[in-house]
Amino acid sequence: MSSVHLNNIVKRFGAVTAVHSTSLEIPEGAFVTLLGPSGCGKTTNLRMIAGLLDPTEGEILIGGKRVNDVPIHKRNLGLVFQNYALFPHKTVADNVAFGLKYRDVPSDDIATKVQDALELVQLPDVGDRYPKELSGGQQQRIALARAIVIEPDVLLLDEPLSALDANLREDMRVELKRIQERIGVTTVFVTHDQSEALAMSDQIVVMSDGRVEQVGAPEEVYNTPASEFVANFLGASNILAARCTRRGPEGVDIEAPTFGKLTVPAEKAPNLGSEGPAKLVIRAEKLLVSRDEAPEGVLSVPATIEAVDYQGQAVRYFVRADDTQLQAINMIDQHPFATGDAINLHLRPIDCAALPGD
Amino acid sequence: MGGTMGWHLLRGWTVLVYLFMFLPVAVVVLLSFNASQFGAFPMTGFSFRWFVELAQNEAILRAFRTSVTLGVMTAAISTTLGVLASLAMVRYRVPGSNYISTLLIAPILVPEVVLAVALLLFLNFLGINKSFTLLLFGHVIFTLPFVILVVQARLISIKRDIEEAAMSLGASPRQTFFQITLPLMLPAVLAGALFALTISFDDITGTLFWKPGGVETVPTQIFAMLRNSISPEINALGTVMIVLTVGLPLLGLAIARTLSQKRGI
Ligand SMILES: Nc1ncnc2c1ncn2[C@@H]1O[C@H](COP(=O)(O)OP(=O)(O)OP(=O)(O)O)[C@@H](O)[C@H]1O
Ligand SMILES: [Mg+2]
């Protein structure tokens, strides 16, 4: 177990800059997720930590030691790939034992450790099989067993679940998190799936275009996005151009179209100055579609439903209030409203966040 | 109606073409078991006497030994070079690898006579005499493209991820090669080696140009014997050649297939 530090890392491929000056601190034992859209540099960062790519500039420290010049096979890392990357010509047991052969492990202990690892991933009986005789999910468990049996300082996972089908992916998510907590290894997990990131991480690093947009705990990143990009990437948000009129100790007064004057809690607008242009961020789940009057302290705005996207337990409404188009995602247990219905939109100001405007 | 007629014609024609190609081979094989002194039909009885005589003919045995030595050395050198060249081009993407690749494959595209004469002239120009080494050199140049084509195709299909996983687990690049990459491409390496061996064993055009005086390989020995007389021994030798050049690749294929099945590749 070790911490990982990236100090002002830059990676260029010829004229392309894949990673712009990035600094990150990954504490010992933490589960940190690099989250971002395709091509934002997640894999590049992970491969630099692994030692499969050399950073163009900057330093990488693992356990406080600079590792820029340490080749991958001396870094003691566990690496898990999207495509499992098991050795097809070796049995499952030999796959898992592979890393132990390069460490000072007595041969008697190897068999025990392999069996323990297989038990940890809940596949104790497949040691004699070849990888192609296992399902995708089982292969990924073996890949995980192979990576953790060497007791790595850091576990690096590049979209390990994205080759699995949806149900299996959710099981494996829980499983992976359970194993990580059990062995307590520092873990860097790469994904472009926000629900994966929110469910598993201690910390999420949201990336865009080779830059870090925000670092924080899942609920922090989700509730207090630091930029418009983060607000849009994690869940659906409505972002309205607004004005900040006053910053008080308790809250920030915002004047927004449609909703008028409201006060956003100060901690949900950390980057906003005292006065000037601002953006009001309203998460789609926080906007309630209703026929009723709003209770005390809740804003209510009349609106019309323009489209309905029924999703089972939840429904996504596209609504129009004045000239503003908004989306609302509500849990329902009965019939959804229909297109053309006149309804009220309820919003609690404390659920809003605010960003500096352009 | 006319359509069926056309098909019958086409079928008949195909049969004729195959007969034309394989009948001579069949005749040679059949006649090699002929008891009579004269290689002609009708056969006068079944006998292994020409094979026995073959085994007692000093010149032929010498040619056979030369061919085997040459073939095995060619296969060893071509395969080693071919594997290294493929690794350099596929894995390490050395600068200009496209040009190098074309250059290494080129000997297949150039007519053999041209290649043979060119190499000979070049060595004359350098003042180097014909020798067994030159002959070997020629065979290596000529068989290398086949090895490279087979090995490269295989190497491309081995995912880089697998090697990276091995290195992350503590294997050095060298250990990764011997533990992971080589075993995975072994079927292709074997196939390449067998290709090289058979092609070298079979080659006559280049060999005629490159061989030093007094050295004969099996094909050039047959060629020389044919100039004097048409002995039934040649039929027997031809049969041996056919068995070797057809049988070896088939054997190789079978080995490669069982290997890759067993290894679950
Ligand atoms: N070897 C390379 N040569 C040139 N450009 C590269 C190379 N590897 C990555 N890039 C570029 O760097 C950028 C970041 O790539 P990277 O693979 O890190 O993205 P990613 O966030 O992992 O995306 P994905 O979710 O699709 O895997 C991309 O624009 C990509 O085109
Ligand atoms: Mg990636």
XYZ file of N, CA and C in Angstrom, chain B residues 54-229:
528
model
N 19.506 -46.410 -54.368
C 19.606 -45.000 -53.981
C 20.419 -44.871 -52.706
N 20.093 -45.738 -51.749
C 20.731 -45.677 -50.446
C 22.197 -46.086 -50.524
N 22.593 -46.682 -51.660
C 23.996 -47.111 -51.775
C 24.791 -46.195 -52.691
N 24.092 -45.236 -53.295
C 24.769 -44.325 -54.225
C 25.437 -43.200 -53.445
N 26.774 -43.235 -53.448
C 27.560 -42.295 -52.641
C 27.253 -40.838 -53.003
N 27.148 -40.541 -54.300
C 26.923 -39.158 -54.756
C 25.581 -38.637 -54.236
N 24.590 -39.525 -54.321
C 23.255 -39.098 -53.881
C 23.228 -38.893 -52.371
N 23.874 -39.791 -51.647
C 23.894 -39.641 -50.187
C 24.577 -38.336 -49.793
N 25.676 -38.022 -50.512
C 26.387 -36.777 -50.204
C 25.465 -35.572 -50.472
N 24.785 -35.632 -51.623
C 23.867 -34.540 -51.971
C 22.773 -34.411 -50.910
N 22.314 -35.556 -50.448
C 21.251 -35.550 -49.450
C 21.730 -34.890 -48.156
N 22.951 -35.271 -47.758
C 23.496 -34.669 -46.534
C 23.661 -33.157 -46.701
N 24.173 -32.749 -47.875
C 24.330 -31.317 -48.121
C 22.981 -30.608 -48.022
N 21.977 -31.194 -48.671
C 20.646 -30.573 -48.663
C 20.104 -30.434 -47.248
N 20.278 -31.509 -46.466
C 19.736 -31.464 -45.105
C 20.479 -30.413 -44.278
N 21.813 -30.424 -44.345
C 22.588 -29.427 -43.600
C 22.165 -28.018 -44.007
N 22.121 -27.806 -45.329
C 21.764 -26.489 -45.843
C 20.363 -26.097 -45.378
N 19.429 -27.048 -45.495
C 18.042 -26.761 -45.132
C 17.904 -26.423 -43.659
N 18.546 -27.226 -42.814
C 18.408 -27.003 -41.376
C 19.054 -25.671 -40.979
N 20.252 -25.407 -41.550
C 20.902 -24.140 -41.202
C 20.093 -22.952 -41.717
N 19.585 -23.082 -42.946
C 18.749 -22.014 -43.498
C 17.548 -21.768 -42.590
N 16.892 -22.856 -42.199
C 15.702 -22.721 -41.358
C 16.059 -22.039 -40.041
N 17.175 -22.475 -39.430
C 17.545 -21.901 -38.136
C 17.829 -20.404 -38.268
N 18.645 -20.048 -39.271
C 19.026 -18.635 -39.407
C 17.822 -17.787 -39.818
N 17.073 -18.264 -40.821
C 15.911 -17.497 -41.297
C 14.893 -17.281 -40.189
N 14.657 -18.327 -39.403
C 13.641 -18.216 -38.355
C 14.086 -17.220 -37.292
N 15.355 -17.328 -36.878
C 15.849 -16.386 -35.876
C 15.747 -14.954 -36.390
N 16.285 -14.740 -37.602
C 16.240 -13.388 -38.160
C 14.799 -12.929 -38.357
N 13.961 -13.849 -38.833
C 12.572 -13.494 -39.110
C 11.828 -13.084 -37.845
N 12.063 -13.822 -36.752
C 11.402 -13.482 -35.491
C 11.884 -12.122 -34.996
N 13.198 -11.913 -35.061
C 13.738 -10.627 -34.594
C 13.204 -9.475 -35.436
N 13.202 -9.675 -36.770
C 12.720 -8.608 -37.655
C 11.246 -8.321 -37.385
N 10.446 -9.371 -37.190
C 9.019 -9.163 -36.921
C 8.817 -8.398 -35.618
N 9.575 -8.786 -34.596
C 9.468 -8.079 -33.313
C 9.799 -6.604 -33.494
N 10.890 -6.342 -34.212
C 11.316 -4.953 -34.405
C 10.235 -4.168 -35.117
N 9.596 -4.817 -36.101
C 8.631 -4.065 -36.905
C 7.281 -3.943 -36.230
N 6.835 -5.011 -35.567
C 5.491 -4.981 -34.982
C 5.505 -4.349 -33.592
N 6.482 -4.739 -32.749
C 6.445 -4.309 -31.362
C 7.185 -3.010 -31.105
N 8.325 -2.857 -31.735
C 9.117 -1.683 -31.383
C 9.003 -0.574 -32.409
N 8.293 -0.844 -33.519
C 8.037 0.185 -34.515
C 9.274 1.023 -34.790
N 10.378 0.329 -35.130
C 11.605 1.074 -35.433
C 11.314 2.038 -36.572
N 12.000 3.197 -36.575
C 11.744 4.166 -37.636
C 11.982 3.544 -39.010
N 11.136 3.873 -39.954
C 11.279 3.357 -41.311
C 10.909 1.898 -41.440
N 10.118 1.385 -40.497
C 9.847 -0.053 -40.522
C 9.053 -0.462 -41.768
N 8.299 0.478 -42.335
C 7.584 0.160 -43.571
C 8.546 -0.181 -44.703
N 9.602 0.640 -44.816
C 10.566 0.416 -45.893
C 11.321 -0.881 -45.660
N 11.714 -1.085 -44.398
C 12.463 -2.297 -44.072
C 11.613 -3.517 -44.403
N 10.333 -3.438 -44.029
C 9.421 -4.546 -44.285
C 9.369 -4.853 -45.783
N 9.176 -3.802 -46.596
C 9.115 -3.999 -48.044
C 10.408 -4.633 -48.551
N 11.529 -4.137 -48.042
C 12.829 -4.628 -48.482
C 12.987 -6.111 -48.168
N 12.523 -6.505 -46.968
C 12.702 -7.898 -46.557
C 11.761 -8.835 -47.306
N 10.607 -8.306 -47.708
C 9.626 -9.136 -48.404
C 9.956 -9.224 -49.893
N 10.701 -8.210 -50.394
C 10.959 -8.080 -51.832
C 11.436 -9.363 -52.525
N 12.324 -10.167 -51.918
C 12.812 -11.355 -52.638
C 11.712 -12.268 -53.163
N 10.514 -12.244 -52.548
C 9.419 -13.062 -53.080
C 8.939 -12.514 -54.412
N 9.007 -11.178 -54.525
C 8.410 -10.529 -55.687
C 9.353 -10.542 -56.886
N 10.660 -10.614 -56.629
C 11.627 -10.612 -57.731
C 11.754 -12.039 -58.264
N 11.764 -12.208 -59.598
C 11.973 -13.569 -60.130
C 13.274 -14.152 -59.585
N 13.247 -15.442 -59.302
C 14.370 -16.056 -58.620
C 15.664 -15.934 -59.415
N 15.552 -16.079 -60.738
C 16.762 -16.002 -61.562
C 17.425 -14.643 -61.391
N 16.602 -13.604 -61.405
C 17.134 -12.252 -61.281
C 17.859 -12.097 -59.947
N 17.218 -12.574 -58.892
C 17.811 -12.497 -57.564
C 19.131 -13.264 -57.527
N 19.111 -14.459 -58.120
C 20.291 -15.318 -58.117
C 21.462 -14.626 -58.819
N 21.193 -14.125 -60.021
C 22.255 -13.479 -60.796
C 22.742 -12.225 -60.072
N 21.793 -11.443 -59.549
C 22.157 -10.192 -58.885
C 23.098 -10.452 -57.709
N 22.752 -11.438 -56.886
C 23.579 -11.734 -55.714
C 24.970 -12.191 -56.146
N 24.992 -13.031 -57.197
C 26.267 -13.555 -57.695
C 27.146 -12.415 -58.199
N 26.551 -11.532 -59.023
C 27.303 -10.409 -59.586
C 27.829 -9.515 -58.474
N 26.975 -9.294 -57.476
C 27.342 -8.426 -56.370
C 28.561 -8.991 -55.634
N 28.547 -10.308 -55.409
C 29.652 -10.915 -54.677
C 30.912 -10.968 -55.535
N 30.729 -11.184 -56.845
C 31.870 -11.103 -57.754
C 32.510 -9.737 -57.667
N 31.649 -8.727 -57.671
C 32.089 -7.342 -57.609
C 32.911 -7.108 -56.344
N 32.498 -7.737 -55.269
C 33.226 -7.595 -54.009
C 34.449 -8.509 -53.964
N 34.602 -9.343 -54.993
C 35.749 -10.238 -55.036
C 35.606 -11.432 -54.110
N 34.369 -11.810 -53.783
C 34.153 -12.974 -52.915
C 33.838 -14.185 -53.785
N 34.472 -15.305 -53.479
C 34.257 -16.498 -54.288
C 33.019 -17.251 -53.837
N 32.529 -18.096 -54.746
C 31.410 -18.962 -54.393
C 31.832 -19.898 -53.266
N 30.929 -20.121 -52.350
C 31.237 -21.041 -51.255
C 29.934 -21.537 -50.661
N 30.045 -22.473 -49.742
C 28.850 -22.971 -49.075
C 28.164 -21.838 -48.308
N 29.000 -20.960 -47.737
C 28.439 -19.831 -46.990
C 27.586 -18.948 -47.897
N 28.086 -18.719 -49.105
C 27.322 -17.912 -50.054
C 25.991 -18.591 -50.373
N 26.060 -19.906 -50.588
C 24.850 -20.671 -50.891
C 23.836 -20.523 -49.748
N 24.359 -20.650 -48.531
C 23.513 -20.515 -47.347
C 22.908 -19.116 -47.280
N 23.763 -18.134 -47.540
C 23.342 -16.739 -47.530
C 22.178 -16.527 -48.506
N 22.354 -17.068 -49.718
C 21.314 -16.945 -50.735
C 20.006 -17.574 -50.272
N 20.095 -18.769 -49.717
C 18.880 -19.452 -49.257
C 18.190 -18.674 -48.134
N 18.998 -18.065 -47.254
C 18.410 -17.285 -46.163
C 17.633 -16.092 -46.728
N 18.269 -15.369 -47.651
C 17.574 -14.226 -48.253
C 16.276 -14.671 -48.899
N 16.327 -15.822 -49.509
C 15.191 -16.282 -50.277
C 14.056 -16.815 -49.392
N 14.394 -17.348 -48.214
C 13.341 -17.930 -47.363
C 12.844 -16.963 -46.283
N 13.672 -15.946 -45.994
C 13.326 -15.000 -44.925
C 11.922 -14.394 -45.074
N 11.536 -13.941 -46.288
C 10.206 -13.321 -46.416
C 9.080 -14.230 -45.950
N 9.196 -15.531 -46.226
C 8.117 -16.440 -45.833
C 7.995 -16.488 -44.310
N 9.154 -16.592 -43.655
C 9.134 -16.621 -42.193
C 8.520 -15.329 -41.658
N 8.972 -14.201 -42.196
C 8.488 -12.910 -41.694
C 6.979 -12.787 -41.877
N 6.491 -13.187 -43.051
C 5.051 -13.057 -43.299
C 4.242 -13.856 -42.287
N 4.671 -15.090 -42.040
C 3.916 -15.949 -41.123
C 4.005 -15.433 -39.681
N 5.235 -15.125 -39.242
C 5.441 -14.722 -37.844
C 4.801 -13.361 -37.564
N 4.939 -12.439 -38.515
C 4.373 -11.108 -38.319
C 2.862 -11.168 -38.131
N 2.209 -11.963 -38.963
C 0.753 -12.072 -38.881
C 0.343 -12.545 -37.485
N 1.085 -13.524 -36.968
C 0.772 -14.050 -35.654
C 1.022 -13.013 -34.556
N 2.149 -12.341 -34.686
C 2.544 -11.381 -33.656
C 1.518 -10.249 -33.548
N 0.996 -9.831 -34.696
C -0.003 -8.762 -34.685
C -1.239 -9.194 -33.899
N -1.552 -10.505 -33.975
C -2.761 -10.970 -33.299
C -2.558 -11.186 -31.795
N -1.315 -11.130 -31.314
C -1.087 -11.252 -29.866
C -1.218 -9.866 -29.252
N -2.183 -9.713 -28.347
C -2.459 -8.379 -27.801
C -1.309 -7.880 -26.944
N -0.989 -6.627 -27.109
C 0.068 -5.995 -26.332
C -0.275 -6.042 -24.831
N -1.578 -5.931 -24.525
C -2.059 -6.006 -23.134
C -1.462 -7.181 -22.374
N -1.396 -8.320 -23.072
C -0.959 -9.545 -22.401
C 0.488 -9.404 -21.953
N 1.305 -8.828 -22.818
C 2.710 -8.626 -22.457
C 2.833 -7.575 -21.353
N 1.995 -6.556 -21.452
C 2.045 -5.513 -20.419
C 1.624 -6.073 -19.060
N 0.646 -6.965 -19.083
C 0.225 -7.595 -17.826
C 1.395 -8.375 -17.227
N 2.107 -9.111 -18.068
C 3.246 -9.900 -17.580
C 4.300 -8.982 -16.953
N 4.573 -7.870 -17.609
C 5.590 -6.958 -17.076
C 5.131 -6.329 -15.766
N 3.827 -6.006 -15.692
C 3.347 -5.399 -14.450
C 3.480 -6.376 -13.291
N 3.480 -7.674 -13.599
C 3.585 -8.678 -12.541
C 5.036 -8.956 -12.155
N 5.967 -8.280 -12.836
C 7.357 -8.401 -12.421
C 8.290 -9.045 -13.425
N 7.779 -9.449 -14.589
C 8.649 -10.065 -15.585
C 9.366 -8.975 -16.374
N 10.672 -9.111 -16.541
C 11.415 -8.146 -17.346
C 11.006 -8.332 -18.806
N 11.337 -7.369 -19.681
C 10.970 -7.537 -21.090
C 11.477 -8.873 -21.667
N 12.689 -9.286 -21.253
C 13.242 -10.533 -21.772
C 12.436 -11.733 -21.255
N 12.151 -11.734 -19.955
C 11.360 -12.830 -19.388
C 9.974 -12.866 -20.018
N 9.416 -11.676 -20.275
C 8.103 -11.613 -20.910
C 8.146 -12.265 -22.283
N 9.227 -11.992 -23.021
C 9.338 -12.590 -24.355
C 9.358 -14.114 -24.267
N 10.203 -14.647 -23.391
C 10.338 -16.102 -23.347
C 9.159 -16.789 -22.669
N 8.514 -16.115 -21.712
C 7.398 -16.722 -20.988
C 6.064 -16.578 -21.721
N 5.894 -15.456 -22.409
C 4.580 -15.134 -22.967
C 4.607 -15.075 -24.493
N 5.388 -14.148 -25.036
C 5.318 -13.900 -26.473
C 5.738 -15.119 -27.286
N 6.916 -15.676 -26.961
C 7.413 -16.797 -27.759
C 6.471 -18.003 -27.716
N 6.028 -18.431 -26.526
C 5.091 -19.569 -26.528
C 3.832 -19.295 -27.340
N 3.356 -18.054 -27.310
C 2.123 -17.751 -28.032
C 2.350 -17.739 -29.536
N 3.576 -17.385 -29.959
C 3.765 -17.370 -31.412
C 4.484 -18.618 -31.905
N 4.672 -19.598 -31.014
C 5.404 -20.805 -31.385
C 4.839 -21.509 -32.627
N 3.516 -21.674 -32.733
C 3.010 -22.344 -33.935
C 3.481 -21.647 -35.217
N 3.444 -20.310 -35.210
C 3.870 -19.572 -36.394
C 5.368 -19.724 -36.615
N 6.133 -19.739 -35.525
C 7.581 -19.876 -35.657
C 7.916 -21.242 -36.261
N 7.244 -22.286 -35.767
C 7.462 -23.629 -36.314
C 7.075 -23.684 -37.791
N 5.921 -23.108 -38.105
C 5.470 -23.111 -39.494
C 6.496 -22.399 -40.370
N 6.989 -21.258 -39.900
C 7.997 -20.504 -40.650
C 9.250 -21.333 -40.863
N 9.697 -22.015 -39.810
C 10.910 -22.826 -39.910
C 10.722 -23.949 -40.931
N 9.537 -24.569 -40.906
C 9.275 -25.651 -41.858
C 9.212 -25.143 -43.292
N 8.575 -23.993 -43.459
C 8.559 -23.345 -44.772
C 9.983 -23.180 -45.280
N 10.820 -22.577 -44.428
C 12.193 -22.291 -44.819
C 12.913 -23.590 -45.183
N 12.713 -24.608 -44.348
C 13.377 -25.892 -44.585
C 12.954 -26.477 -45.927
N 11.664 -26.528 -46.188
C 11.186 -27.140 -47.434
C 11.593 -26.331 -48.650
N 11.465 -25.014 -48.545
C 11.817 -24.187 -49.699
C 13.300 -24.358 -50.032
N 14.121 -24.349 -48.991
C 15.553 -24.527 -49.205
C 15.835 -25.903 -49.806
N 15.177 -26.915 -49.279
C 15.395 -28.289 -49.717
C 15.019 -28.463 -51.180
N 14.025 -27.721 -51.616
C 13.426 -27.846 -52.931
C 14.094 -26.989 -53.990
N 14.853 -25.994 -53.546
C 15.287 -24.940 -54.473
C 16.329 -25.442 -55.459
N 16.143 -25.044 -56.738
C 17.172 -25.423 -57.711
C 17.741 -24.205 -58.429
N 16.888 -23.246 -58.800
C 17.367 -22.130 -59.608
C 18.511 -21.394 -58.923
N 18.229 -20.857 -57.748
C 19.252 -20.110 -57.029
C 20.456 -20.987 -56.727
N 20.182 -22.214 -56.330
C 21.262 -23.120 -55.933
C 22.244 -23.350 -57.086
N 21.706 -23.504 -58.314
C 22.580 -23.717 -59.467
C 23.560 -22.555 -59.636
N 23.090 -21.344 -59.354
C 23.952 -20.178 -59.517
C 24.959 -20.049 -58.388
N 24.532 -20.381 -57.171
C 25.326 -20.033 -55.986
C 26.279 -21.143 -55.541
N 25.965 -22.394 -55.887
C 26.752 -23.486 -55.292
C 28.181 -23.484 -55.837
N 29.147 -23.763 -54.967
C 30.515 -23.868 -55.445
C 30.691 -25.177 -56.215
N 31.735 -25.271 -57.049
C 31.977 -26.476 -57.836
C 32.120 -27.688 -56.928
N 31.558 -28.822 -57.362
C 31.724 -30.054 -56.597
C 30.684 -30.260 -55.508
N 29.968 -29.222 -55.136
C 28.913 -29.377 -54.126
C 27.579 -29.558 -54.848
N 26.854 -30.592 -54.470
C 25.533 -30.802 -55.081
C 24.477 -30.931 -53.985
N 23.324 -30.346 -54.229
C 22.184 -30.624 -53.357
C 21.328 -31.658 -54.073
N 20.308 -32.180 -53.444
C 19.504 -33.221 -54.085
C 18.923 -32.732 -55.425
N 18.288 -31.561 -55.460
C 17.752 -31.145 -56.761
C 18.823 -30.992 -57.844
N 19.964 -30.396 -57.505
C 20.985 -30.229 -58.549
C 21.570 -31.590 -58.926
N 21.607 -32.529 -57.993
C 22.095 -33.878 -58.279
C 21.159 -34.570 -59.278
N 19.872 -34.441 -59.053
C 18.901 -35.026 -59.994
C 19.099 -34.415 -61.369
N 19.245 -33.105 -61.346
C 19.426 -32.363 -62.580
C 20.647 -32.898 -63.337
N 21.734 -33.096 -62.608
C 22.961 -33.585 -63.226
C 22.764 -35.004 -63.760
N 22.100 -35.852 -62.969
C 21.897 -37.234 -63.394
C 21.031 -37.297 -64.642
N 20.060 -36.399 -64.730
C 19.146 -36.409 -65.873
C 19.883 -36.108 -67.166
N 20.996 -35.355 -67.046
C 21.716 -35.002 -68.259
C 22.395 -36.229 -68.873
N 22.776 -37.174 -68.033
C 23.465 -38.358 -68.546
C 22.494 -39.421 -69.011
N 21.584 -39.796 -68.124
C 20.689 -40.893 -68.482
C 19.420 -40.748 -67.667
